[in-house]
Coordinates of C-alpha atoms and ligand atoms in Angstrom, one line a residue:
M1 CA 0.0 0.0 0.0
D2 CA 1.3 3.4 -0.9
R3 CA 1.2 5.2 2.4
S4 CA 2.1 8.5 0.9
K5 CA -1.4 8.8 -0.5
T6 CA -3.7 11.3 1.2
S7 CA -7.4 10.9 1.9
A8 CA -8.0 13.3 -1.0
D9 CA -6.1 11.1 -3.3
R10 CA -8.1 8.1 -2.2
L11 CA -11.3 9.9 -2.8
A12 CA -10.4 11.2 -6.3
P13 CA -12.4 9.6 -9.2
L14 CA -11.0 6.3 -10.3
R15 CA -9.6 6.0 -13.8
R16 CA -9.4 2.7 -15.6
S17 CA -5.6 2.9 -15.5
D18 CA -5.8 3.2 -11.8
I19 CA -7.6 0.0 -11.2
P20 CA -5.1 -2.7 -10.1
P21 CA -5.3 -6.1 -11.6
A22 CA -7.5 -8.6 -9.7
G23 CA -5.8 -9.7 -6.5
A24 CA -3.3 -6.9 -6.4
N25 CA -5.0 -4.7 -3.8
P26 CA -3.1 -5.4 -0.5
L27 CA -6.2 -4.7 1.6
R28 CA -8.3 -7.2 -0.3
R29 CA -5.8 -9.7 -1.6
V30 CA -6.2 -13.3 -0.5
S31 CA -2.9 -14.8 -1.7
G32 CA -2.6 -18.4 -2.7
T33 CA -0.6 -19.0 0.5
G34 CA -3.3 -17.2 2.5
A35 CA -6.0 -19.4 1.0
V36 CA -4.1 -22.5 1.9
L37 CA -3.5 -21.3 5.4
G38 CA -7.2 -20.5 5.7
A39 CA -8.1 -24.0 4.5
V40 CA -5.7 -25.6 7.1
L41 CA -7.2 -23.4 9.8
D42 CA -10.8 -24.4 8.9
H43 CA -10.2 -28.1 8.2
G44 CA -6.8 -29.2 9.6
P45 CA -5.5 -31.8 10.0
V46 CA -6.2 -32.0 6.3
A47 CA -4.7 -33.7 3.2
R48 CA -3.0 -31.5 0.6
S49 CA -5.4 -33.0 -2.0
T50 CA -8.3 -31.8 0.0
I51 CA -6.8 -28.3 0.3
A52 CA -6.5 -28.3 -3.5
R53 CA -10.2 -29.2 -3.8
L54 CA -11.2 -26.6 -1.2
T55 CA -9.2 -23.7 -2.7
G56 CA -9.4 -24.5 -6.4
L57 CA -5.6 -24.4 -6.6
S58 CA -3.6 -27.1 -8.4
P59 CA -2.0 -29.9 -6.3
A60 CA 1.5 -28.7 -7.3
S61 CA 0.6 -25.1 -6.2
V62 CA -0.8 -26.4 -2.9
S63 CA 2.3 -28.4 -2.4
G64 CA 4.4 -25.2 -2.9
H65 CA 2.4 -23.1 -0.6
C66 CA 2.4 -25.8 2.1
G67 CA 6.2 -26.0 1.8
A68 CA 6.5 -22.2 2.3
L69 CA 4.2 -22.4 5.4
L70 CA 6.1 -25.4 6.8
D71 CA 9.4 -23.5 6.3
R72 CA 8.0 -20.6 8.3
G73 CA 6.7 -22.8 11.1
L74 CA 3.1 -21.7 10.6
V75 CA 1.8 -25.3 9.8
R76 CA 3.2 -28.7 10.7
E77 CA 2.7 -32.2 9.4
G78 CA 0.8 -34.7 11.4
P79 CA 1.3 -38.5 11.5
E80 CA 0.7 -40.5 8.3
T81 CA -3.0 -41.3 7.9
A82 CA -4.7 -44.1 6.0
G83 CA -6.9 -43.1 3.1
P84 CA -10.7 -43.0 3.5
R85 CA -12.0 -46.4 4.7
G86 CA -8.6 -47.8 4.2
L87 CA -8.8 -47.2 0.5
G88 CA -6.4 -44.9 -1.5
R89 CA -2.9 -44.0 -0.6
P90 CA -2.0 -43.0 2.9
F91 CA -1.2 -39.3 3.3
I92 CA 0.5 -36.9 5.6
P93 CA -2.0 -34.2 6.8
V94 CA -1.1 -30.6 7.6
E95 CA -2.4 -28.6 10.5
I96 CA -1.8 -25.2 12.1
D97 CA 1.4 -25.3 14.2
T98 CA 0.6 -23.9 17.6
S99 CA 3.9 -24.7 19.2
R100 CA 6.1 -21.8 18.0
F101 CA 4.1 -18.6 17.6
L102 CA 1.4 -16.5 19.2
V103 CA -0.2 -13.2 18.3
A104 CA -0.8 -10.6 21.0
G105 CA -3.8 -8.4 21.3
A106 CA -4.8 -5.1 23.1
H107 CA -8.3 -3.9 23.2
I108 CA -8.7 -0.3 24.4
A109 CA -12.1 0.1 26.0
V110 CA -13.4 3.2 27.8
P111 CA -12.6 2.0 31.3
H112 CA -9.8 -0.5 30.7
V113 CA -7.3 -2.2 28.4
T114 CA -7.6 -6.0 27.7
L115 CA -4.3 -7.6 26.8
S116 CA -4.4 -11.1 25.3
L117 CA -2.4 -13.8 23.7
M118 CA -3.9 -16.0 21.0
D119 CA -2.5 -19.1 19.4
L120 CA -2.6 -19.5 15.6
T121 CA -5.9 -21.4 15.7
G122 CA -7.6 -18.5 17.4
R123 CA -7.6 -19.9 20.9
I124 CA -7.1 -17.4 23.7
V125 CA -4.1 -18.5 25.7
A126 CA -4.2 -15.7 28.3
Q127 CA -6.0 -12.4 28.9
E128 CA -5.6 -9.7 31.4
R129 CA -7.7 -6.6 32.1
R130 CA -6.1 -3.4 33.4
P131 CA -8.1 -0.3 34.3
H132 CA -6.7 2.9 32.8
E133 CA -4.6 5.1 35.1
G134 CA -5.6 8.3 33.4
S135 CA -6.8 8.6 29.9
E136 CA -3.9 10.5 28.4
P137 CA -3.0 8.4 25.3
G138 CA 0.7 8.2 26.1
R139 CA 0.0 6.6 29.4
V140 CA -2.6 4.1 28.0
L141 CA -0.1 3.0 25.3
A142 CA 2.8 2.8 27.7
R143 CA 0.8 0.4 29.9
V144 CA 0.1 -1.8 26.9
A145 CA 3.7 -1.9 25.9
A146 CA 4.8 -2.7 29.5
G147 CA 2.1 -5.3 30.1
L148 CA 2.7 -7.5 27.0
P149 CA 6.2 -8.8 27.8
R150 CA 5.0 -9.8 31.3
L151 CA 2.0 -11.6 29.9
L152 CA 4.2 -13.4 27.3
A153 CA 6.7 -14.4 29.9
A154 CA 4.0 -15.8 32.2
H155 CA 1.8 -17.6 29.7
G156 CA 3.6 -17.8 26.4
S157 CA 5.3 -21.2 27.1
G158 CA 8.4 -20.0 25.2
R159 CA 6.5 -19.1 22.1
T160 CA 7.3 -15.9 20.1
A161 CA 4.7 -13.1 19.5
L162 CA 4.5 -12.6 15.7
A163 CA 2.7 -9.3 16.0
L164 CA 0.4 -7.1 18.2
G165 CA -3.1 -6.4 17.1
V166 CA -4.9 -3.4 18.6
A167 CA -8.6 -2.7 18.5
T168 CA -10.8 0.1 19.8
G169 CA -14.2 1.6 19.2
H170 CA -15.4 4.5 17.1
W171 CA -13.3 5.7 14.1
V172 CA -10.0 3.9 13.4
D173 CA -7.9 4.2 10.2
P174 CA -6.1 0.8 9.8
E175 CA -4.1 2.0 6.8
A176 CA -2.6 5.0 8.6
G177 CA -2.5 3.1 12.0
T178 CA -4.3 5.9 13.8
V179 CA -7.3 6.3 16.0
V180 CA -9.0 9.0 14.0
H181 CA -11.6 9.9 16.7
H182 CA -12.7 8.2 19.9
P183 CA -14.8 10.8 21.7
Q184 CA -15.4 8.9 24.9
L185 CA -11.6 8.4 25.4
G186 CA -10.8 11.8 24.1
L187 CA -8.5 10.4 21.4
R188 CA -8.1 12.2 18.1
G189 CA -5.5 11.5 15.4
V190 CA -3.4 9.2 17.8
P191 CA -0.7 7.3 15.9
V192 CA -1.2 4.1 17.9
R193 CA 0.5 1.7 15.4
D194 CA 3.8 3.6 15.2
E195 CA 4.0 4.4 18.9
L196 CA 3.3 0.8 19.9
A197 CA 5.6 -0.6 17.3
G198 CA 8.4 1.6 18.6
A199 CA 7.7 0.6 22.2
T200 CA 7.2 -3.1 21.7
G201 CA 9.6 -3.9 18.8
V202 CA 6.9 -6.1 17.0
P203 CA 4.8 -5.3 14.0
V204 CA 1.5 -3.6 15.1
Y205 CA -1.8 -3.7 13.3
L206 CA -4.8 -1.5 14.3
D207 CA -8.5 -1.7 13.4
S208 CA -11.9 -0.9 14.9
H209 CA -13.2 -3.5 17.3
S210 CA -16.3 -4.1 15.2
R211 CA -14.3 -4.8 12.1
A212 CA -11.8 -6.9 14.2
L213 CA -14.7 -9.0 15.5
A214 CA -16.1 -9.4 12.0
R215 CA -12.7 -10.7 10.8
A216 CA -12.5 -13.0 13.8
E217 CA -16.0 -14.4 13.0
Q218 CA -14.8 -15.0 9.5
L219 CA -11.6 -16.8 10.6
F220 CA -12.8 -18.9 13.4
G221 CA -16.4 -18.0 14.3
D222 CA -19.9 -18.5 13.0
V223 CA -19.7 -16.2 9.9
G224 CA -17.0 -18.5 8.4
T225 CA -17.0 -18.3 4.6
R226 CA -20.4 -16.6 4.3
R227 CA -20.4 -13.8 1.8
S228 CA -22.3 -11.2 3.9
A229 CA -22.7 -10.4 7.6
V230 CA -23.3 -7.5 9.9
V231 CA -21.7 -7.4 13.4
L232 CA -23.5 -5.1 15.9
F233 CA -21.4 -4.3 18.9
V234 CA -23.2 -3.1 22.1
G235 CA -20.9 -2.0 24.9
N236 CA -19.8 1.3 26.2
V237 CA -19.5 2.1 22.5
V238 CA -22.2 1.0 20.2
D239 CA -21.2 0.5 16.6
A240 CA -21.2 -2.0 13.7
A241 CA -19.2 -3.6 10.9
F242 CA -20.2 -5.2 7.6
V243 CA -18.9 -8.1 5.6
T244 CA -19.8 -7.9 1.9
A245 CA -18.6 -10.2 -0.9
G246 CA -16.6 -12.1 1.7
A247 CA -14.5 -9.1 2.8
V248 CA -14.9 -6.8 5.8
H249 CA -16.0 -3.5 4.4
Q250 CA -13.4 -0.7 5.0
G251 CA -14.6 2.3 3.1
P252 CA -12.5 5.1 1.7
R253 CA -12.4 6.9 5.1
F254 CA -12.7 3.8 7.3
G255 CA -15.6 5.4 9.0
A256 CA -18.5 3.0 8.4
G257 CA -20.5 1.5 11.2
N258 CA -21.6 4.5 13.3
V259 CA -25.0 3.3 14.4
A260 CA -24.9 5.0 17.8
H261 CA -27.7 7.5 16.8
L262 CA -30.2 5.1 15.3
P263 CA -33.5 6.2 16.9
V264 CA -34.9 3.3 18.9
G265 CA -36.3 4.7 22.0
T266 CA -39.0 7.3 22.8
A267 CA -38.0 10.9 23.4
S268 CA -39.7 10.8 26.8
A269 CA -38.2 7.5 28.0
G270 CA -34.4 7.9 27.7
A271 CA -31.8 10.2 28.8
C272 CA -30.5 12.8 26.3
C273 CA -27.9 11.5 23.9
T274 CA -24.6 13.3 23.3
C275 CA -26.1 14.4 19.9
G276 CA -28.7 16.4 21.8
T277 CA -31.7 14.2 21.1
A278 CA -33.2 11.4 23.2
G279 CA -33.9 7.8 22.2
C280 CA -30.7 7.1 20.3
L281 CA -29.5 3.5 20.3
Q282 CA -26.3 4.5 22.3
S283 CA -28.1 6.6 24.9
E284 CA -30.6 3.8 25.4
V285 CA -28.5 0.7 25.5
S286 CA -24.9 1.6 26.3
E287 CA -23.3 0.4 29.5
P288 CA -23.5 3.8 31.3
A289 CA -27.3 3.9 30.4
M290 CA -27.7 0.4 31.8
V291 CA -26.0 1.3 35.1
R292 CA -28.0 4.5 35.4
R293 CA -31.3 2.6 35.0
A294 CA -30.1 0.0 37.5
V295 CA -29.4 2.7 40.1
E296 CA -32.7 4.3 39.4
R297 CA -34.4 1.0 40.2
G298 CA -32.5 0.6 43.4
L299 CA -29.9 -2.0 42.4
P300 CA -26.6 -1.8 44.4
V301 CA -24.3 -1.5 41.4
T302 CA -21.7 1.0 40.3
R303 CA -20.3 -0.9 37.3
F304 CA -21.8 -2.7 34.3
A305 CA -20.0 -6.0 35.2
E306 CA -21.8 -6.0 38.5
L307 CA -25.2 -5.6 36.8
L308 CA -24.4 -8.4 34.4
D309 CA -23.4 -10.7 37.3
L310 CA -26.8 -9.9 39.0
A311 CA -28.7 -10.8 35.8
V312 CA -26.8 -14.0 35.3
E313 CA -27.6 -14.9 39.0
G314 CA -31.2 -14.4 38.2
D315 CA -32.0 -11.0 39.9
P316 CA -35.4 -10.2 38.3
V317 CA -34.8 -6.4 38.0
A318 CA -31.4 -6.9 36.4
V319 CA -32.8 -9.6 34.0
E320 CA -35.6 -7.2 33.0
L321 CA -33.1 -4.5 32.3
F322 CA -31.2 -6.8 30.0
R323 CA -34.5 -7.9 28.3
Q324 CA -35.3 -4.3 27.6
R325 CA -31.8 -3.8 26.2
A326 CA -32.4 -6.8 24.0
R327 CA -35.6 -5.4 22.7
L328 CA -34.1 -2.0 21.9
T329 CA -31.0 -3.7 20.3
G330 CA -33.5 -5.8 18.3
R331 CA -35.0 -2.7 16.8
A332 CA -31.6 -1.6 15.6
A333 CA -30.9 -5.1 14.3
A334 CA -34.1 -5.0 12.3
V335 CA -33.1 -1.8 10.6
L336 CA -29.6 -3.2 9.8
L337 CA -31.1 -6.4 8.4
D338 CA -33.4 -4.4 6.2
M339 CA -30.5 -2.1 5.1
F340 CA -28.0 -4.8 4.2
D341 CA -30.0 -8.1 4.0
P342 CA -27.0 -10.1 5.3
E343 CA -26.8 -13.8 5.5
V344 CA -26.2 -13.4 9.3
L345 CA -26.3 -10.6 11.9
V346 CA -24.0 -11.2 14.8
V347 CA -24.9 -9.5 18.1
V348 CA -22.0 -8.8 20.4
E349 CA -23.8 -8.1 23.7
P350 CA -23.2 -10.1 26.9
G351 CA -26.9 -10.3 27.9
T352 CA -27.9 -12.0 24.6
G353 CA -24.7 -14.0 24.7
R354 CA -25.3 -15.4 28.2
L355 CA -29.1 -15.3 28.8
P356 CA -31.2 -17.3 26.3
A357 CA -34.3 -15.3 27.2
C358 CA -32.6 -12.1 26.1
M359 CA -31.7 -13.6 22.7
E360 CA -35.3 -14.8 22.3
E361 CA -36.5 -11.3 23.1
L362 CA -34.2 -9.7 20.6
R363 CA -35.2 -12.2 17.9
A364 CA -38.9 -11.6 18.5
E365 CA -38.3 -7.9 18.1
V366 CA -36.4 -8.5 14.9
E367 CA -39.2 -10.6 13.4
A368 CA -41.9 -8.1 14.4
R369 CA -40.0 -5.2 12.8
S370 CA -37.8 -6.4 9.9
L371 CA -39.2 -6.7 6.4
V372 CA -36.7 -9.2 5.1
C373 CA -36.0 -11.4 8.1
D374 CA -38.6 -14.0 9.2
D375 CA -36.1 -16.6 10.4
A376 CA -34.3 -14.7 13.2
A377 CA -33.4 -17.9 15.0
R378 CA -31.2 -18.8 12.1
S379 CA -30.0 -15.4 10.9
V380 CA -29.5 -13.5 14.2
V381 CA -26.8 -15.1 16.3
P382 CA -24.8 -14.2 19.4
S383 CA -21.1 -13.5 19.2
S384 CA -18.9 -16.7 18.8
F385 CA -16.7 -15.2 21.5
T386 CA -19.0 -14.4 24.4
G387 CA -16.8 -14.2 27.5
S388 CA -13.6 -13.4 25.5
V389 CA -14.9 -10.7 23.1
L390 CA -12.4 -8.0 23.9
A391 CA -9.4 -10.5 24.2
T392 CA -10.4 -11.8 20.7
A393 CA -10.9 -8.4 19.1
G394 CA -7.3 -7.2 19.6
A395 CA -5.5 -10.4 18.7
A396 CA -7.8 -11.1 15.7
V397 CA -6.4 -7.9 14.1
A398 CA -3.0 -9.5 14.1
L399 CA -4.1 -12.9 13.1
G400 CA -6.2 -11.4 10.3
A401 CA -3.1 -9.6 9.0
L402 CA -1.2 -12.9 9.1
H403 CA -3.9 -14.7 7.1
D404 CA -4.1 -11.8 4.5
D405 CA -0.3 -12.2 3.8
P406 CA 1.4 -15.1 5.5
L407 CA 4.6 -14.6 3.5
G408 CA 4.7 -10.8 4.2
P409 CA 7.1 -8.9 6.4
W410 CA 6.9 -11.0 9.6
P411 CA 10.3 -10.4 11.3
A412 CA 9.9 -13.3 13.7
L413 CA 9.4 -15.8 10.8
A414 CA 12.2 -17.4 8.9
A415 CA 12.5 -16.2 5.3
V416 CA 11.1 -18.6 2.8
S417 CA 14.0 -20.3 0.9
Ligands
LIG1 ZN1 -27.7 10.5 19.5

């Protein structure tokens, strides 16, 4: 990617001569090696002949890509396996090698940072949540840089971190590596990638948490190889990401997904939103709104996590607050389903992830309001990562970059001979 291009350049009308040949756009490219690595992730241990069928690549080409991935320690060979039902030639399957490398993740939320380590199959190896000590960006990033070596030493089992992925809410430019604007954290134009790369010494990749979770759902979640999906994230920040034609939508300004101000409530019912009106999705369902409602109803909570614990334990007032949140989220989900008609809409919200009654409530609201969706039980699903959403988001940015270009500039990997 030519990083000298400005936003204005990117927005200029496209001429035929500007259009790269198919597969040449680094943001969209799925290399042959990446396709093979993806097939091994999805189906390993798997025979090379099966990978050829899955990817449409020739057996010789698959053999070459597997060789490159073996040389780099990203895949390994399993024990020789008999052919199906004892027929056919025995084969040596390949699978993801989890013994050498990890990716690290940092999710920057409004109250805290979640650091994580993930193996190359997408399994979270360790995670650690640290409250911010002041929101000044330099201090937040310094704590990330200081925390990762400790986490790796304690839980890495001697493995090397290939890269650090960073995710946060609101508006993030993955190409420039900056947080463009995060109003709740007071971040504007913060060069997160370069600052953390300098402080940690590993390659750093940055993306919005909704796009990161959409990518994670593609790599090792329920979205898988589906061509279209919407991810709706409901936390302190409320936003969304879109998968279209099999790729996570980026947009020329990387600003898609702001659904915070979808009108879902009634002007008289909710507190005023930061935009000056009442009844916006964010002002109705965000974590601060939930805590405020809980306090109004006499629950002894000061933090969202305490309210969620009460609901999981069955406190009827807490449960009803989450059911209400599910209904309001369902209204937004119905709008998104009608706007995009995706194969699946993933709701990243802990109530619907952990309380089946809340997911039923949300799906009923979707079916009552959406024009296109009459099978919400199938097409509206909870996050595949309930319980480790934030740990997954950061690390998935790094793992997604590895899958986009496994033979790219990964300093920790041996060069392919
Ligand atoms: Zn608003």
